[in-house]
Amino acid sequence: SKGINFSRSLSGSWDLTPPIEVEPAVDSPASLRATARKLEASLDSLQEQHCEYVHQLKEATDVTSSSLTTEISLALEELAKVIDQMNASINTKKDQHLVQAHKDKLKEHRTIFQRTKRREDEIIERMQLLNPFVERDEEDRTRLDILVDEKISMSYSHAHADDFLEHGSRLNSVLSEQTRNLASGVGKLRDLAKGTLPEVDMTMKAIKRRKVRNMIILGVFTSSLVILLIIYANYIKST
């Protein structure tokens, strides 16, 4: 496939740069890495042109079309395919680190593209609010552009869904770990209670026995005192 870098300036003239040839994807890891580097270099150039286009768009009085969005989208899609092929041919830890580096680069390019595209849309919407007659040049918008935009939207939706599932998986792992810790804590408390409750029960029984004994002693003492008082009273009366 060919990554063609071209855009039309706000004055209407076309700015063409030499196309970057991309080798057909093969199973060789070295060839895949070379293809990925070429695509990343192409994306650097395209996104630099896109940022410049958006910057110039702020000073424009009308909207001119640009194929940069389509070119960047196709390059991102092609880079994602190459990275998937590289991921399928991982053999060593070094290969895994290289693939992760390309994934991080792809994520960075996507973030920059989304931010620049959002800024472009905001500028156009503001221009349309200020001047209702300002519209996009729909004549240059082909069926391929429409399909690419739809595919980009689906790719972003899938990426958000993957992020949501990954977040749910991490949350499930955390909850499972907390549940295991809680179960372990409950088990320790149960074991501690098994060793402590019998001692507590023996102590309560000893206290109860002592209380009964004290009541008996007090009852005997009280009865003896009453008997002595009765005897003493009778003795006083007889004398």
XYZ file of C-alpha atoms in Angstrom:
239
model
C 0.000 0.000 0.000
C 1.092 3.638 -0.431
C 0.912 6.363 2.169
C 0.424 9.526 0.088
C 1.023 12.796 1.936
C -0.941 15.563 0.306
C -3.168 18.424 1.427
C -4.662 21.529 -0.063
C -3.787 24.828 1.520
C -6.362 27.394 2.475
C -5.564 29.371 -0.669
C -6.629 26.413 -2.793
C -3.216 25.177 -4.007
C -2.229 21.537 -3.516
C 0.839 20.646 -1.469
C 2.159 17.263 -2.629
C 5.010 15.411 -0.980
C 6.648 12.265 -2.404
C 4.700 9.125 -1.523
C 6.160 6.751 1.004
C 6.319 3.212 -0.274
C 5.187 0.592 2.241
C 6.404 -2.929 1.717
C 3.776 -5.658 1.629
C 3.369 -7.295 5.028
C 5.309 -10.535 5.311
C 5.990 -12.924 8.147
C 9.573 -11.701 8.714
C 9.765 -9.767 12.043
C 12.480 -7.503 10.637
C 10.330 -6.591 7.612
C 7.332 -5.940 9.862
C 9.403 -3.654 12.091
C 10.667 -1.755 9.053
C 7.109 -1.344 7.771
C 5.959 -0.116 11.177
C 8.774 2.457 11.309
C 7.904 3.736 7.831
C 4.254 4.087 8.766
C 5.170 5.903 11.979
C 7.399 8.298 10.032
C 4.571 8.875 7.554
C 2.172 9.555 10.426
C 4.602 12.062 11.939
C 4.661 13.972 8.666
C 0.908 13.748 8.091
C 0.033 14.864 11.603
C 2.436 17.778 11.378
C 0.642 18.872 8.181
C -2.726 18.331 9.852
C -1.762 20.525 12.821
C -0.565 23.228 10.413
C -3.817 22.981 8.454
C -5.883 23.401 11.629
C -3.707 26.334 12.704
C -4.274 28.058 9.350
C -7.956 27.239 9.554
C -8.283 29.597 12.535
C -7.361 32.543 10.307
C -9.533 31.450 7.341
C -12.844 32.983 6.355
C -14.147 29.866 4.634
C -13.584 26.115 4.895
C -11.447 24.307 2.353
C -11.347 20.532 2.139
C -8.337 18.431 3.129
C -7.585 14.778 2.581
C -5.265 14.632 5.603
C -7.928 13.128 7.836
C -8.462 10.232 5.451
C -4.722 9.726 4.938
C -4.034 9.661 8.682
C -6.941 7.298 9.304
C -5.717 4.848 6.666
C -2.157 5.030 8.013
C -3.365 4.362 11.574
C -5.397 1.397 10.379
C -2.434 0.009 8.424
C -0.098 0.452 11.397
C -2.559 -1.358 13.663
C -2.636 -4.305 11.230
C 1.170 -4.457 11.081
C 1.385 -4.389 14.894
C -1.148 -7.233 15.092
C 1.067 -9.263 12.744
C 4.121 -8.440 14.861
C 2.237 -9.441 18.003
C 1.429 -12.817 16.458
C 5.119 -13.504 15.755
C 6.554 -12.690 19.204
C 9.281 -15.149 20.170
C 11.398 -13.399 22.805
C 11.091 -10.792 25.551
C 12.900 -8.328 23.298
C 10.256 -8.819 20.587
C 7.550 -8.240 23.190
C 9.151 -4.954 24.300
C 9.486 -3.805 20.673
C 5.839 -4.581 19.944
C 4.777 -2.736 23.094
C 6.821 0.279 22.000
C 5.023 0.310 18.633
C 1.657 -0.047 20.433
C 2.494 2.954 22.615
C 3.480 4.914 19.508
C 0.186 3.972 17.823
C -1.765 5.053 20.893
C 0.106 8.365 20.914
C -0.646 8.958 17.213
C -4.327 8.168 17.786
C -4.494 10.582 20.715
C -2.873 13.379 18.717
C -5.165 12.714 15.750
C -8.299 12.726 17.911
C -7.236 15.961 19.618
C -6.397 17.704 16.326
C -9.565 16.411 14.630
C -11.670 17.602 17.559
C -10.043 21.036 17.369
C -10.706 21.138 13.618
C -14.382 20.261 14.123
C -14.732 22.886 16.854
C -13.259 25.596 14.594
C -15.558 24.632 11.714
C -18.610 24.532 13.984
C -17.734 27.981 15.350
C -17.310 29.317 11.816
C -20.670 27.845 10.838
C -22.315 29.493 13.855
C -20.811 32.862 12.963
C -21.496 32.413 9.244
C -24.379 30.031 8.401
C -23.261 29.966 4.763
C -19.925 28.333 5.635
C -20.158 24.636 4.819
C -17.755 21.792 4.155
C -16.810 21.051 0.576
C -18.873 17.860 0.203
C -18.001 17.453 -3.465
C -14.505 16.219 -2.566
C -15.912 13.793 -0.017
C -15.948 10.367 -1.671
C -17.619 7.159 -0.664
C -14.242 5.923 0.575
C -14.004 8.912 2.929
C -17.435 8.145 4.359
C -16.594 4.463 4.836
C -13.275 5.331 6.441
C -14.978 7.730 8.881
C -17.482 5.042 9.811
C -14.710 2.491 10.297
C -12.762 4.938 12.470
C -15.846 5.476 14.605
C -16.265 1.721 15.013
C -12.564 1.309 15.859
C -12.813 3.955 18.568
C -15.964 2.293 19.929
C -14.175 -1.054 20.044
C -11.181 0.556 21.754
C -13.437 2.117 24.395
C -15.203 -1.232 24.868
C -11.841 -2.977 25.329
C -10.791 -0.353 27.871
C -14.091 -0.816 29.722
C -13.683 -4.615 29.779
C -10.081 -4.296 30.938
C -11.166 -1.927 33.710
C -13.910 -4.391 34.715
C -11.390 -7.233 34.776
C -9.050 -5.260 37.025
C -11.950 -4.332 39.310
C -13.005 -7.984 39.481
C -9.449 -8.976 40.442
C -9.353 -6.359 43.202
C -12.743 -7.441 44.558
C -11.693 -11.100 44.456
C -8.509 -10.283 46.369
C -10.475 -8.304 48.963
C -12.956 -11.179 49.308
C -10.109 -13.636 49.880
C -8.564 -11.346 52.488
C -11.927 -10.936 54.226
C -12.508 -14.693 54.244
C -9.020 -15.224 55.664
C -9.683 -12.634 58.389
C -13.003 -14.256 59.314
C -11.293 -17.648 59.513
C -8.625 -16.264 61.846
C -11.294 -14.681 64.056
C -13.183 -17.972 64.154
C -10.055 -19.866 65.167
C -9.297 -17.252 67.807
C -12.841 -17.506 69.142
C -12.574 -21.292 69.347
C -9.506 -20.950 71.581
C -10.856 -18.062 73.665
C -14.521 -18.960 74.317
C -13.848 -22.086 76.418
C -11.617 -20.050 78.754
C -14.272 -17.352 79.021
C -16.926 -19.982 79.785
C -14.778 -21.513 82.563
C -14.197 -18.083 84.096
C -17.949 -17.309 84.108
C -18.699 -20.647 85.781
C -16.073 -19.977 88.475
C -17.569 -16.526 89.131
C -21.046 -18.067 89.370
C -19.841 -20.714 91.856
C -18.144 -18.087 93.991
C -21.319 -15.991 93.997
C -23.428 -18.952 95.145
C -20.889 -19.752 97.868
C -20.909 -16.158 99.122
C -24.711 -16.171 99.221
C -24.706 -19.383 101.264
C -22.139 -17.982 103.703
C -24.099 -14.754 104.039
C -27.336 -16.698 104.628
C -25.747 -18.874 107.325
C -24.204 -15.837 109.012
C -27.506 -13.952 108.960
C -29.426 -16.936 110.338
C -26.882 -17.441 113.102
C -27.057 -13.775 114.031
C -30.870 -13.887 114.211
C -30.774 -16.986 116.420
C -28.262 -15.371 118.761
C -30.410 -12.258 119.020
C -33.484 -14.345 119.887
C -31.546 -16.247 122.542
C -30.185 -13.029 123.986
C -33.667 -11.455 124.086
C -35.141 -14.459 125.912
C -32.270 -14.367 128.389
C -32.914 -10.694 129.170
C -36.635 -11.375 129.759
C -35.957 -14.279 132.116
C -33.680 -12.233 134.225
